[in-house]
Coordinates of C-alpha atoms in Angstrom, one line a residue:
Chain A
M1 CA -194.0 99.2 -51.8
G2 CA -193.4 96.8 -49.0
S3 CA -189.7 96.5 -49.7
T4 CA -189.1 100.3 -49.9
S5 CA -191.2 100.8 -46.8
T6 CA -188.8 98.9 -44.7
T7 CA -185.6 100.6 -45.6
R8 CA -186.5 103.9 -44.2
A9 CA -183.3 104.1 -42.1
S10 CA -180.9 102.9 -44.7
A11 CA -178.9 105.1 -47.0
G12 CA -179.8 105.5 -50.6
E13 CA -183.5 105.1 -50.2
S14 CA -185.5 106.5 -53.0
N15 CA -188.7 107.9 -51.7
L16 CA -189.6 110.9 -49.6
S17 CA -193.2 111.8 -49.0
M18 CA -194.0 115.4 -48.5
V19 CA -197.1 117.1 -47.5
S20 CA -196.3 120.6 -48.2
P21 CA -198.2 123.7 -47.1
V22 CA -196.9 125.7 -50.0
G23 CA -200.3 126.0 -51.6
R24 CA -202.2 129.2 -51.7
G25 CA -204.6 130.1 -48.9
G26 CA -202.9 127.6 -46.5
Q27 CA -204.5 124.5 -48.0
L28 CA -202.3 121.4 -48.0
E29 CA -201.2 119.9 -51.2
V30 CA -199.4 116.7 -51.7
F31 CA -196.0 117.2 -52.9
E32 CA -194.1 114.2 -54.2
Q33 CA -190.4 114.2 -54.2
R34 CA -187.7 111.9 -55.5
A35 CA -184.4 112.4 -53.8
P36 CA -181.4 113.1 -56.0
C37 CA -179.8 109.8 -54.9
A38 CA -182.6 107.8 -56.5
S39 CA -181.1 105.0 -58.6
N40 CA -184.1 103.9 -60.5
G41 CA -185.8 106.2 -62.9
S42 CA -189.4 105.0 -62.4
V43 CA -191.8 107.1 -60.5
E44 CA -192.9 105.2 -57.4
K45 CA -195.8 105.8 -55.2
P46 CA -194.5 107.7 -52.2
V47 CA -194.5 105.8 -48.9
T48 CA -196.0 107.7 -46.1
M49 CA -195.7 106.9 -42.5
R50 CA -199.4 106.0 -42.4
D51 CA -198.8 103.3 -45.1
R52 CA -195.9 101.9 -43.1
T53 CA -197.7 101.7 -39.8
E54 CA -200.7 100.2 -41.4
V55 CA -198.7 97.6 -43.2
M56 CA -196.5 96.7 -40.3
G57 CA -198.8 97.3 -37.4
S58 CA -197.1 97.7 -34.0
S59 CA -194.7 94.8 -34.1
G60 CA -192.0 95.9 -36.5
G61 CA -190.3 96.0 -39.8
D62 CA -187.7 93.7 -41.3
D63 CA -187.2 91.6 -38.3
P64 CA -190.5 90.7 -36.6
A65 CA -188.7 90.2 -33.3
M66 CA -187.6 93.8 -33.4
P67 CA -190.4 96.2 -32.6
F68 CA -190.2 99.9 -33.4
A69 CA -188.4 102.0 -30.8
V70 CA -191.3 104.4 -31.0
N71 CA -194.6 103.9 -32.7
L72 CA -197.3 106.6 -32.8
L73 CA -200.6 105.6 -34.4
G74 CA -203.1 108.3 -35.2
V75 CA -202.1 110.3 -32.1
H76 CA -204.1 113.4 -31.2
K77 CA -203.7 115.6 -28.1
S78 CA -206.0 118.4 -27.0
F79 CA -205.6 120.7 -24.1
G80 CA -209.1 122.1 -23.6
T81 CA -209.8 123.9 -26.9
V82 CA -206.1 123.8 -28.0
H83 CA -205.5 121.0 -30.5
A84 CA -201.7 120.6 -29.9
V85 CA -201.2 117.3 -31.9
K86 CA -203.4 116.5 -34.8
G87 CA -203.1 113.0 -36.0
V88 CA -199.4 112.0 -35.9
D89 CA -198.3 108.7 -37.3
L90 CA -194.6 108.0 -36.8
A91 CA -192.4 105.0 -36.4
V92 CA -188.8 105.2 -35.2
R93 CA -186.6 102.2 -35.9
P94 CA -184.0 101.1 -33.4
G95 CA -180.7 102.8 -34.1
E96 CA -182.1 105.9 -35.8
V97 CA -181.2 109.4 -34.7
V98 CA -184.3 111.4 -35.4
A99 CA -184.9 115.2 -35.1
F100 CA -188.3 116.7 -34.4
L101 CA -187.8 120.0 -36.1
G102 CA -190.4 122.7 -35.9
P103 CA -191.1 126.2 -34.5
N104 CA -192.1 126.7 -30.9
G105 CA -195.6 125.6 -30.2
A106 CA -195.6 123.1 -33.1
G107 CA -196.5 120.2 -30.8
K108 CA -193.0 118.7 -30.3
T109 CA -193.0 118.7 -26.5
S110 CA -196.6 117.4 -26.4
T111 CA -195.5 114.5 -28.7
I112 CA -192.5 113.8 -26.6
D113 CA -194.6 113.9 -23.4
M114 CA -196.8 111.2 -24.9
I115 CA -193.8 109.0 -25.8
L116 CA -192.6 109.3 -22.2
G117 CA -196.1 108.6 -20.8
L118 CA -196.2 112.0 -19.1
T119 CA -199.5 112.7 -20.8
R120 CA -201.9 110.3 -22.5
P121 CA -203.0 110.9 -26.1
S122 CA -206.6 112.2 -26.4
V123 CA -207.0 109.8 -29.4
G124 CA -204.6 107.2 -30.8
K125 CA -202.0 104.8 -29.5
V126 CA -198.4 105.2 -28.3
E127 CA -196.0 102.2 -28.2
V128 CA -192.4 102.2 -27.1
Y129 CA -190.6 98.9 -27.9
G130 CA -193.9 97.3 -28.3
M131 CA -195.1 98.2 -24.8
G132 CA -196.8 101.1 -23.1
P133 CA -194.6 104.2 -22.3
R134 CA -194.7 103.7 -18.6
Q135 CA -193.6 100.1 -18.8
A136 CA -190.7 101.1 -21.1
I137 CA -189.6 103.7 -18.6
S138 CA -190.0 101.4 -15.7
R139 CA -187.7 98.9 -17.4
G140 CA -185.1 101.5 -18.2
L141 CA -185.6 101.1 -22.0
V142 CA -186.2 104.8 -22.4
S143 CA -184.9 107.9 -20.7
A144 CA -185.0 111.6 -21.4
V145 CA -183.3 114.9 -20.9
M146 CA -186.1 117.4 -20.3
Q147 CA -186.1 121.1 -21.2
S148 CA -185.5 122.8 -17.9
G149 CA -186.2 122.6 -14.2
G150 CA -186.6 119.2 -12.6
L151 CA -183.6 119.4 -10.3
L152 CA -183.3 119.8 -6.6
K153 CA -181.1 122.6 -5.6
D154 CA -180.1 121.2 -2.2
F155 CA -178.7 117.9 -3.6
T156 CA -175.1 117.8 -5.0
V157 CA -174.5 116.7 -8.5
A158 CA -173.3 113.3 -7.4
E159 CA -176.2 112.9 -4.9
T160 CA -178.8 113.7 -7.6
V161 CA -177.3 111.0 -9.9
A162 CA -177.0 108.5 -7.0
F163 CA -180.6 109.1 -6.0
T164 CA -181.8 108.5 -9.5
A165 CA -179.6 105.4 -9.9
K166 CA -181.2 103.8 -6.9
L167 CA -184.6 104.0 -8.5
F168 CA -183.7 101.6 -11.4
A169 CA -183.5 97.9 -11.2
M170 CA -180.1 98.0 -13.0
S171 CA -178.0 101.1 -13.6
R172 CA -174.6 102.1 -14.7
P173 CA -172.2 103.3 -12.0
V174 CA -172.6 106.9 -10.9
S175 CA -168.9 107.7 -11.6
E176 CA -169.2 106.3 -15.2
V177 CA -172.2 108.5 -16.2
L178 CA -170.6 111.6 -14.6
E179 CA -167.5 110.9 -16.6
R180 CA -169.5 110.4 -19.9
A181 CA -171.5 113.6 -19.3
G182 CA -168.2 115.4 -18.6
I183 CA -169.2 116.5 -15.0
S184 CA -166.9 114.4 -12.9
D185 CA -165.1 117.5 -11.7
I186 CA -168.2 119.1 -10.3
A187 CA -169.6 116.0 -8.6
G188 CA -169.6 117.6 -5.2
R189 CA -171.2 120.9 -6.2
R190 CA -174.7 121.8 -5.1
V191 CA -177.1 121.7 -8.1
G192 CA -178.3 125.2 -7.2
K193 CA -174.8 126.5 -7.9
C194 CA -174.4 124.9 -11.3
S195 CA -174.8 126.8 -14.6
G196 CA -177.5 126.1 -17.1
G197 CA -175.1 124.0 -19.2
E198 CA -173.9 122.0 -16.2
Q199 CA -177.4 121.3 -15.1
Q200 CA -178.2 120.1 -18.6
R201 CA -175.2 117.8 -18.5
L202 CA -176.4 116.6 -15.1
R203 CA -179.8 115.7 -16.7
F204 CA -177.9 113.9 -19.5
A205 CA -175.9 111.9 -16.9
M206 CA -179.2 110.9 -15.2
A207 CA -180.6 109.9 -18.5
L208 CA -177.6 107.6 -19.1
L209 CA -178.0 105.7 -15.9
P210 CA -180.3 102.9 -17.2
D211 CA -178.2 102.6 -20.3
P212 CA -181.4 103.2 -22.3
E213 CA -182.1 101.8 -25.8
L214 CA -183.8 105.1 -26.6
L215 CA -182.8 108.5 -25.4
I216 CA -185.1 111.4 -25.8
L217 CA -184.0 115.0 -25.7
D218 CA -186.4 117.9 -25.6
E219 CA -184.8 121.1 -26.8
P220 CA -181.6 120.0 -25.0
T221 CA -179.5 123.0 -25.8
Q222 CA -182.1 125.7 -25.0
G223 CA -180.4 128.5 -23.2
M224 CA -176.8 127.2 -23.7
D225 CA -174.0 129.3 -25.1
V226 CA -172.4 128.3 -28.4
E227 CA -169.5 126.4 -26.8
G228 CA -171.8 124.6 -24.3
R229 CA -174.1 123.6 -27.2
R230 CA -171.2 122.2 -29.2
D231 CA -169.7 120.3 -26.3
F232 CA -173.2 118.9 -25.4
W233 CA -173.7 117.7 -28.9
R234 CA -170.3 116.1 -29.0
S235 CA -171.3 114.0 -26.0
I236 CA -174.6 113.0 -27.6
R237 CA -173.0 112.2 -31.0
H238 CA -170.5 110.1 -29.2
D239 CA -173.3 108.3 -27.5
A240 CA -175.3 107.8 -30.8
D241 CA -172.2 106.2 -32.4
R242 CA -172.6 103.3 -29.9
G243 CA -175.9 102.5 -31.6
R244 CA -178.4 104.1 -29.2
T245 CA -181.6 105.4 -30.7
I246 CA -182.0 109.1 -30.2
V247 CA -185.0 111.3 -30.7
F248 CA -184.5 115.0 -30.1
A249 CA -186.7 118.0 -30.5
T250 CA -185.2 121.3 -31.7
H251 CA -186.2 124.5 -33.4
Y252 CA -182.6 124.9 -34.5
L253 CA -182.5 124.0 -38.1
E254 CA -178.7 123.5 -38.0
E255 CA -178.8 121.2 -35.1
A256 CA -181.3 118.9 -36.9
D257 CA -179.2 119.0 -40.0
A258 CA -175.9 118.3 -38.3
Y259 CA -176.9 115.6 -35.8
A260 CA -179.9 113.7 -37.1
D261 CA -180.1 110.8 -39.6
R262 CA -183.7 111.6 -40.2
I263 CA -185.7 114.8 -39.8
V264 CA -189.4 114.9 -39.0
L265 CA -190.7 118.4 -39.7
I266 CA -193.6 119.3 -37.4
R267 CA -195.9 122.2 -38.0
K268 CA -199.0 123.0 -36.0
G269 CA -199.3 119.5 -34.6
E270 CA -198.9 117.7 -37.9
I271 CA -195.9 116.1 -39.6
V272 CA -195.3 118.1 -42.8
A273 CA -192.1 116.3 -43.9
D274 CA -190.2 113.2 -43.0
G275 CA -187.0 112.0 -44.5
T276 CA -183.3 111.7 -44.2
A277 CA -181.4 115.0 -43.5
S278 CA -180.1 115.0 -47.1
E279 CA -183.5 114.4 -48.6
V280 CA -185.1 117.2 -46.6
K281 CA -182.2 119.4 -47.4
A282 CA -182.5 118.7 -51.1
L283 CA -186.2 119.4 -50.8
A284 CA -185.5 122.6 -49.0
S285 CA -182.8 123.8 -51.2
G286 CA -182.8 123.9 -55.0
R287 CA -185.0 126.1 -57.2
T288 CA -188.5 126.4 -58.3
V289 CA -189.3 126.7 -62.0
R290 CA -192.6 128.4 -62.6
A291 CA -194.3 128.3 -66.0
T292 CA -197.7 128.8 -67.6
L293 CA -198.6 125.7 -69.5
P294 CA -202.3 124.9 -69.8
G295 CA -203.7 121.4 -70.4
M296 CA -200.9 119.2 -69.1
E297 CA -201.4 116.5 -66.5
E298 CA -199.5 116.4 -63.3
A299 CA -198.1 113.0 -64.1
A300 CA -196.7 114.3 -67.3
F301 CA -194.9 117.1 -65.5
R302 CA -193.4 114.6 -63.1
A303 CA -191.7 112.9 -66.1
V304 CA -189.9 116.2 -67.0
P305 CA -186.2 115.5 -66.7
G306 CA -184.8 116.9 -63.5
A307 CA -188.2 117.5 -61.9
E308 CA -188.3 116.5 -58.2
G309 CA -191.5 118.1 -57.1
V310 CA -194.5 119.1 -59.0
E311 CA -197.4 121.3 -58.1
V312 CA -200.1 122.3 -60.5
R313 CA -202.2 125.4 -59.9
G314 CA -204.7 125.8 -62.7
D315 CA -202.7 126.8 -65.8
T316 CA -199.6 127.4 -63.8
V317 CA -197.1 124.7 -62.8
L318 CA -194.4 124.9 -60.2
I319 CA -191.6 122.4 -60.7
H320 CA -189.1 122.0 -57.9
A321 CA -185.6 120.9 -59.0
S322 CA -182.1 121.0 -57.9
D323 CA -181.1 121.2 -61.5
S324 CA -183.5 123.9 -62.7
D325 CA -181.6 124.5 -65.9
T326 CA -182.5 121.1 -67.3
V327 CA -186.1 121.6 -66.4
A328 CA -186.3 125.1 -68.0
R329 CA -184.5 123.9 -71.1
Y330 CA -186.9 121.0 -71.5
L331 CA -189.9 123.2 -70.9
L332 CA -188.8 125.8 -73.5
T333 CA -187.7 123.3 -76.1
S334 CA -190.2 120.5 -75.8
T335 CA -193.4 122.1 -74.6
A336 CA -195.5 125.1 -75.1
A337 CA -194.6 126.6 -71.8
R338 CA -194.3 130.4 -71.4
D339 CA -193.7 133.0 -68.7
I340 CA -190.9 130.9 -67.2
E341 CA -189.6 132.1 -63.9
I342 CA -186.8 130.5 -61.9
T343 CA -186.6 131.3 -58.2
A344 CA -184.1 130.1 -55.7
R345 CA -184.9 129.6 -52.1
G346 CA -182.5 129.2 -49.3
L347 CA -182.6 126.6 -46.7
E348 CA -184.0 128.9 -44.1
E349 CA -186.7 130.2 -46.4
A350 CA -187.6 126.7 -47.5
F351 CA -188.1 125.5 -43.9
L352 CA -190.1 128.6 -43.2
A353 CA -192.3 127.7 -46.1
L354 CA -192.7 124.2 -44.7
T355 CA -193.1 125.0 -41.1
G356 CA -194.3 128.6 -41.1
D357 CA -197.8 129.8 -40.7
G358 CA -198.0 132.2 -43.6
D359 CA -199.9 134.8 -41.7
N360 CA -197.8 135.2 -38.6
R361 CA -194.3 134.1 -39.5
A362 CA -192.6 136.1 -36.9
D363 CA -194.0 133.8 -34.1
D364 CA -193.2 130.6 -35.9
R365 CA -189.7 131.5 -37.0
L366 CA -187.1 128.8 -37.1
D367 CA -184.1 129.9 -35.2
T368 CA -180.5 129.6 -36.2
P369 CA -178.1 129.2 -33.4
T370 CA -176.3 132.5 -33.3
G371 CA -172.7 132.5 -34.2
E372 CA -172.6 128.7 -34.6
R373 CA -169.9 127.6 -37.1
R374 CA -169.4 124.0 -38.1
Chain B
M1 CA -193.3 88.6 -25.1
T2 CA -191.7 87.4 -28.3
A3 CA -191.7 90.8 -29.9
S4 CA -189.3 92.3 -27.5
P5 CA -185.6 92.7 -28.3
T6 CA -183.4 90.6 -26.0
S7 CA -182.1 93.7 -24.3
A8 CA -185.7 94.6 -23.5
S9 CA -186.6 91.3 -22.0
E10 CA -183.5 91.3 -19.8
R11 CA -184.6 94.6 -18.4
K12 CA -186.6 94.5 -15.2
N13 CA -188.9 96.7 -13.2
P14 CA -187.4 97.8 -9.9
Q15 CA -188.6 96.0 -6.8
L16 CA -191.1 97.9 -4.6
G17 CA -191.7 100.4 -7.3
G18 CA -188.2 102.0 -6.8
F19 CA -188.4 102.3 -3.0
S20 CA -185.3 101.4 -1.1
V21 CA -183.5 102.3 2.1
A22 CA -180.7 104.0 0.2
V23 CA -183.3 106.4 -1.4
L24 CA -184.8 107.1 1.9
G25 CA -181.4 107.8 3.4
L26 CA -180.6 110.4 0.7
E27 CA -184.0 112.0 1.2
V28 CA -183.5 112.3 5.0
R29 CA -180.0 113.7 4.4
R30 CA -181.5 116.3 2.1
L31 CA -184.2 117.3 4.5
L32 CA -181.7 117.7 7.4
R33 CA -179.7 120.0 5.1
N34 CA -182.6 122.5 5.1
R35 CA -181.7 125.0 7.9
R36 CA -185.2 126.3 8.3
T37 CA -186.6 122.8 8.8
M38 CA -183.9 122.1 11.4
L39 CA -184.7 125.3 13.3
F40 CA -188.4 124.7 13.4
T41 CA -188.5 121.0 14.1
L42 CA -185.5 120.4 16.3
I43 CA -184.4 123.7 17.9
F44 CA -187.7 125.5 18.6
P45 CA -189.5 122.6 20.4
V46 CA -186.5 122.2 22.7
F47 CA -186.3 125.9 23.3
F48 CA -190.1 126.1 24.1
F49 CA -189.7 123.2 26.5
L50 CA -186.8 124.9 28.3
V51 CA -188.8 128.2 28.5
F52 CA -192.2 126.8 29.6
G53 CA -191.4 123.4 31.0
L54 CA -189.0 124.4 33.8
N55 CA -190.9 127.3 35.4
A56 CA -190.5 126.8 39.1
A57 CA -194.0 128.2 39.7
Y58 CA -195.7 125.1 38.3
A59 CA -193.2 122.6 36.9
N60 CA -193.2 120.3 39.9
Q61 CA -197.0 120.3 40.3
R62 CA -198.4 116.8 40.0
V63 CA -200.4 115.7 36.9
G64 CA -201.6 112.1 36.9
H65 CA -198.6 109.9 37.3
G66 CA -196.1 112.6 36.8
N67 CA -195.6 116.4 36.9
V68 CA -196.4 119.5 34.8
S69 CA -192.9 119.6 33.4
A70 CA -193.4 116.1 31.8
F71 CA -196.8 117.2 30.5
I72 CA -195.2 120.2 28.8
M73 CA -192.4 118.1 27.5
I74 CA -194.9 115.8 25.8
S75 CA -196.7 118.8 24.3
M76 CA -193.5 120.3 22.9
A77 CA -192.4 116.9 21.5
L78 CA -195.8 116.7 19.8
Y79 CA -195.5 120.2 18.4
G80 CA -192.0 119.4 17.0
A81 CA -193.1 116.0 15.6
V82 CA -196.1 117.6 13.9
L83 CA -194.0 120.3 12.4
A84 CA -191.6 117.7 11.2
T85 CA -194.1 115.3 9.6
T86 CA -196.0 118.2 8.0
S87 CA -192.8 119.5 6.5
G88 CA -192.0 116.1 5.2
G89 CA -195.3 115.7 3.6
A90 CA -195.2 119.2 2.2
M91 CA -191.9 118.5 0.4
V92 CA -194.1 117.4 -2.5
S93 CA -195.2 121.0 -3.0
V94 CA -191.6 122.2 -3.4
E95 CA -190.8 119.3 -5.6
R96 CA -193.7 119.9 -7.8
A97 CA -192.8 123.6 -8.1
L98 CA -189.3 122.7 -9.1
G99 CA -190.4 120.1 -11.6
W100 CA -188.6 117.3 -9.7
S101 CA -191.8 115.2 -9.5
R102 CA -192.0 115.5 -13.3
Q103 CA -188.4 114.3 -13.5
L104 CA -189.2 111.4 -11.3
R105 CA -192.0 110.4 -13.6
I106 CA -189.4 109.5 -16.2
T107 CA -187.8 107.1 -13.8
P108 CA -189.2 103.7 -12.6
L109 CA -190.3 105.2 -9.3
S110 CA -194.0 104.5 -8.8
P111 CA -196.3 107.2 -7.4
A112 CA -197.1 104.9 -4.4
A113 CA -193.4 104.4 -3.7
Y114 CA -192.9 108.2 -3.9
I115 CA -195.6 108.8 -1.3
A116 CA -194.2 106.1 0.9
I117 CA -190.7 107.7 0.8
K118 CA -192.2 111.0 1.7
M119 CA -194.2 109.6 4.6
L120 CA -191.2 107.6 6.0
T121 CA -188.9 110.6 5.6
A122 CA -191.5 112.6 7.6
L123 CA -191.5 109.9 10.2
V124 CA -187.7 109.8 10.5
L125 CA -187.7 113.6 11.1
G126 CA -190.6 113.3 13.5
F127 CA -188.7 110.7 15.5
A128 CA -185.6 113.0 15.7
S129 CA -187.9 115.8 16.9
V130 CA -189.4 113.6 19.7
L131 CA -185.9 112.3 20.6
V132 CA -184.3 115.8 21.1
V133 CA -187.1 117.1 23.3
Y134 CA -187.2 113.9 25.4
A135 CA -183.3 114.0 25.6
A136 CA -183.5 117.6 26.8
G137 CA -186.0 116.5 29.4
L138 CA -183.7 113.8 30.6
I139 CA -180.7 116.0 30.7
V140 CA -182.4 118.8 32.7
G141 CA -184.0 116.2 34.9
K142 CA -187.1 118.2 35.7
P143 CA -189.9 116.1 34.0
S144 CA -191.0 113.2 36.2
M145 CA -193.1 110.3 35.1
P146 CA -192.8 106.5 35.2
I147 CA -190.5 104.9 32.7
Y148 CA -193.4 103.2 30.8
A149 CA -195.0 106.7 30.4
W150 CA -191.8 108.1 28.9
V151 CA -191.8 105.2 26.4
T152 CA -195.6 105.1 25.6
T153 CA -196.0 108.9 25.3
G154 CA -192.9 109.1 23.1
I155 CA -194.2 106.4 20.8
C156 CA -197.8 107.8 20.8
V157 CA -196.4 111.2 19.8
W158 CA -194.3 109.8 17.1
I159 CA -196.9 107.5 15.5
G160 CA -199.7 110.0 16.0
S161 CA -197.7 112.7 14.1
L162 CA -198.2 110.5 11.0
L163 CA -201.7 112.2 10.9
F164 CA -199.8 115.4 10.0
A165 CA -197.7 113.7 7.3
A166 CA -201.1 113.2 5.6
F167 CA -201.9 116.8 6.3
G168 CA -198.6 117.9 4.8
L169 CA -199.2 115.9 1.7
F170 CA -202.8 117.4 1.4
V171 CA -201.6 121.0 1.8
G172 CA -198.5 120.2 -0.4
Y173 CA -200.7 119.2 -3.3
L174 CA -203.2 122.0 -2.6
L175 CA -200.6 124.8 -2.7
P176 CA -197.9 124.2 -5.3
S177 CA -195.5 126.8 -4.1
E178 CA -192.0 127.1 -2.6
N179 CA -193.4 129.1 0.2
V180 CA -195.9 126.5 1.4
M181 CA -194.1 126.2 4.8
Q182 CA -195.1 129.8 5.7
V183 CA -198.8 128.8 5.3
I184 CA -198.2 125.6 7.2
G185 CA -196.3 127.3 10.0
F186 CA -199.3 129.6 10.6
L187 CA -201.9 126.8 10.4
L188 CA -199.9 124.6 12.8
M189 CA -199.6 127.5 15.3
L190 CA -203.4 127.8 15.2
F191 CA -203.9 124.1 15.5
S192 CA -201.5 124.0 18.4
F193 CA -203.4 126.6 20.4
G194 CA -206.6 124.9 19.5
G195 CA -205.2 121.5 20.7
G196 CA -204.1 123.0 23.9
L197 CA -200.4 122.5 23.3
F198 CA -199.3 125.9 24.5
I199 CA -202.1 127.0 26.9
P200 CA -204.3 124.6 28.8
L201 CA -207.8 124.6 27.3
S202 CA -209.2 125.1 30.8
Q203 CA -208.0 128.7 30.6
F204 CA -210.2 129.3 27.4
S205 CA -213.7 130.7 27.6
S206 CA -216.3 127.9 27.3
G207 CA -217.3 128.9 23.8
L208 CA -213.7 129.0 22.6
R209 CA -213.0 125.7 24.3
T210 CA -215.9 124.0 22.5
A211 CA -214.6 125.3 19.2
A212 CA -211.1 124.2 20.1
E213 CA -212.3 120.6 20.6
F214 CA -213.0 120.4 16.9
T215 CA -209.5 121.3 15.7
P216 CA -207.2 118.7 14.4
L217 CA -204.6 118.6 17.2
Y218 CA -207.1 118.4 20.0
G219 CA -207.8 114.6 20.0
L220 CA -204.2 113.7 19.3
N221 CA -202.9 115.9 22.1
Q222 CA -205.3 114.5 24.6
L223 CA -204.5 110.9 23.6
V224 CA -200.7 111.3 23.7
H225 CA -200.9 112.7 27.3
Y226 CA -203.2 109.9 28.4
P227 CA -200.4 107.5 29.6
L228 CA -199.2 110.4 31.9
V229 CA -202.6 111.9 32.9
G230 CA -204.6 108.7 33.2
G231 CA -208.3 108.9 34.2
V232 CA -211.2 108.7 31.7
L233 CA -210.5 108.0 28.0
H234 CA -213.0 110.1 26.2
W235 CA -214.4 108.7 22.9
T236 CA -214.5 112.3 21.5
W237 CA -210.7 112.3 21.5
V238 CA -210.6 109.2 19.3
A239 CA -213.4 110.5 17.1
N240 CA -211.6 113.8 16.6
L241 CA -208.4 112.0 15.6
M242 CA -210.3 109.5 13.3
V243 CA -212.3 112.2 11.5
W244 CA -209.3 114.4 10.8
L245 CA -207.3 111.4 9.7
A246 CA -210.0 110.5 7.3
V247 CA -210.2 114.1 6.0
F248 CA -206.5 114.5 5.5
V249 CA -205.9 111.1 3.9
A250 CA -208.9 111.5 1.6
G251 CA -207.8 115.0 0.6
A252 CA -204.2 113.8 0.0
I253 CA -205.4 110.8 -2.1
W254 CA -207.8 113.0 -4.1
L255 CA -205.3 115.6 -4.9
F256 CA -202.6 113.0 -5.6
R257 CA -204.8 111.3 -8.1
R258 CA -205.7 114.6 -9.8
D259 CA -202.0 115.4 -9.9
T260 CA -200.8 112.1 -11.5
A261 CA -203.6 112.3 -14.0
R262 CA -202.5 115.8 -15.1
V263 CA -198.7 116.0 -15.1

C-alpha cells in the first residue's frame, strides 16, 4: 500500500476511502469504493488518511525533502462542551487544490483556524511545511483570506495593502498584488466605502503579498453575487495554475466540484470522505441496487461486476454502482437475489446523505450558489 | 532544517517582529484622520487654555518660577496628552471589534510589536498635543516661566502621559467596543478633576481633596508642575504615579495575554 499511498494527488489513482454515514440510526459504516478509473481489477485495501500519516509521519511523501503543506495528526478541538473537531487526520501535498466541503458548523473554520495558528488544537498536532503554524505564517509560507471583517474602514485600499506589506520580511510590490486581485482602479478608495466583493478582493490582495506557498480561503465567496463569485474564482484559479497550494472551505457543492482537485467532506467535525473531485462525484452520483440475498459475504458482493460500494445490512445488501444494470443483471442471473430495487440519487442528495444529519437536515443543508451556471 | 523546501528556507522572519517606522507612520496617519480624536486631543486643550489660561483676574499672578497662565498651560497640555495616549492605547478595542487584530494574527507581526506600535503611536499623538498647547502659549505670550521650565515641563507631560497609554490598552482590552472612547472620555474627565487639572484642589473640601489624592492623574499632575512650582517634592506624588502605573501595566498585560490565548 505504500506506493498507492503516495500518489494521492496524481490522476488515475485507484483507491478512495469512504466512511459513510448512510447506515441506519446514524451509525458509521465503512464504505469501500473503487473509482471508475481503476485500471487494475484487484480489490485493494483502501488507504485512509490515518494510514498515510502513520506511514509517513510528519516529514513527507515521495520526496523526503518535501514536507506536507498541511499535516493534521489526530486533531481535536473543543470549545467548552462543544466538540467542534473530532479527530481529523489530513495531509495536503504541495501543489494540491483542496476543498473542505461541508455544511455550516461542520468544523471547517475551526480546522482552518488551527492550520493558521489562530487557535491551538485541544488534542493532536498541526504542522505546516514541517513547522508550527505561527512559524509558517511569520515566514510568509502561508496566508489566508478570512470570511469577513478584519479590515480598517479609515485606511484606503492601497494603504491597507501597504501596511500589511511592511509587516513581512519580503513581499511582492503593492501595485502588483492590487493588479492581480483586480482592484488597481480602487486603490485610493476608503475601505469603508468598498462593496463586500471589493473587500474580499482586498483580502485576497493582502494574502498574495508574501507570495505564499499555501493560500487558505475560508468561505471566500460568502455574500458575493453571482458575478463577483465567478470573477473571484477566476483570479484564484489563475493563481492555482502557477502551482500554489490552495485549501478552501465552502458549503457550495458546485464551488468544490469546479475548483478543487481534491474534496475533503467534513461532517460534524469529522472527515467523511476524501478523494479527487471526480471520485467523490462518482461516489455521489450513480445508483444504488438493493437486494435481499441471505448468507453471502461482503467480500463476495464486492466481486460483483460493476460494484463500487457495498453495504450489508442483515439479509439486505446495498450495492452502489455507476453501471447498475450490470449489477442487477448479475444478481438476477447468477445469484438467488430477490426483491431487487434500483434507486438513483442526485449529486445534491448524495452529498446530503454524506454530510447531512438525518434528523435535522434543514440546518445542515448544502447550498447551491443560486443562479450559477458554468 | 533539512526537511524544508528550498523556498521555505529562503523565507525569513521579519526583523523586530514586524515593527518598522513605515508601519508606525501609517498608523499615525490613520489616527490623525479620525476627526473626533483630532478634536479632543488637539483642539479642545488649546481651547481650554485660551478660555481659562488668559483670564486677566489671575493669569499674571505668580506661581513658583512663573505665572498662573503657565501653570494652566501645563495642565491643559497634560489633559490633551493624556487624552491622546489613552486614545492611542484604546485603538486596540476598535481593532478587536473590527476583526483587524485577528487579521494581523495571520501576518508576521508579533503581539509585542503590535503593542509597541500602539504605544509609540500614542506617544506621537501625545507629543503633538503638548506641542500645540505650548505653541498656543508662546503665540499669545501670556504664560511666563524660565526656558528650562518650558522644556522640562513639556517633556515631563509627554513622557508622563505614557502612563495613560497603558490605561488606554487596559480599557481597550476590557471593553471591546467601537464606543470605548465615550467611556474613556468620561473617565478622563473624572480623573482630570481628581488630579486638579481644571480646578485647584485647594478649592475642594478636605474630604474630597483626600479622595482626589488617590486618583490616577493626581501624582502625575503634581510632578509635571514641579519644575514650575518648585518647593517640596512629596513622595506621595511619586507613590501615586508608581502604583497606578503598576495597576495599568499589570491590567493591560493580563488582558493582553488572555486575548492572545483566546483569539
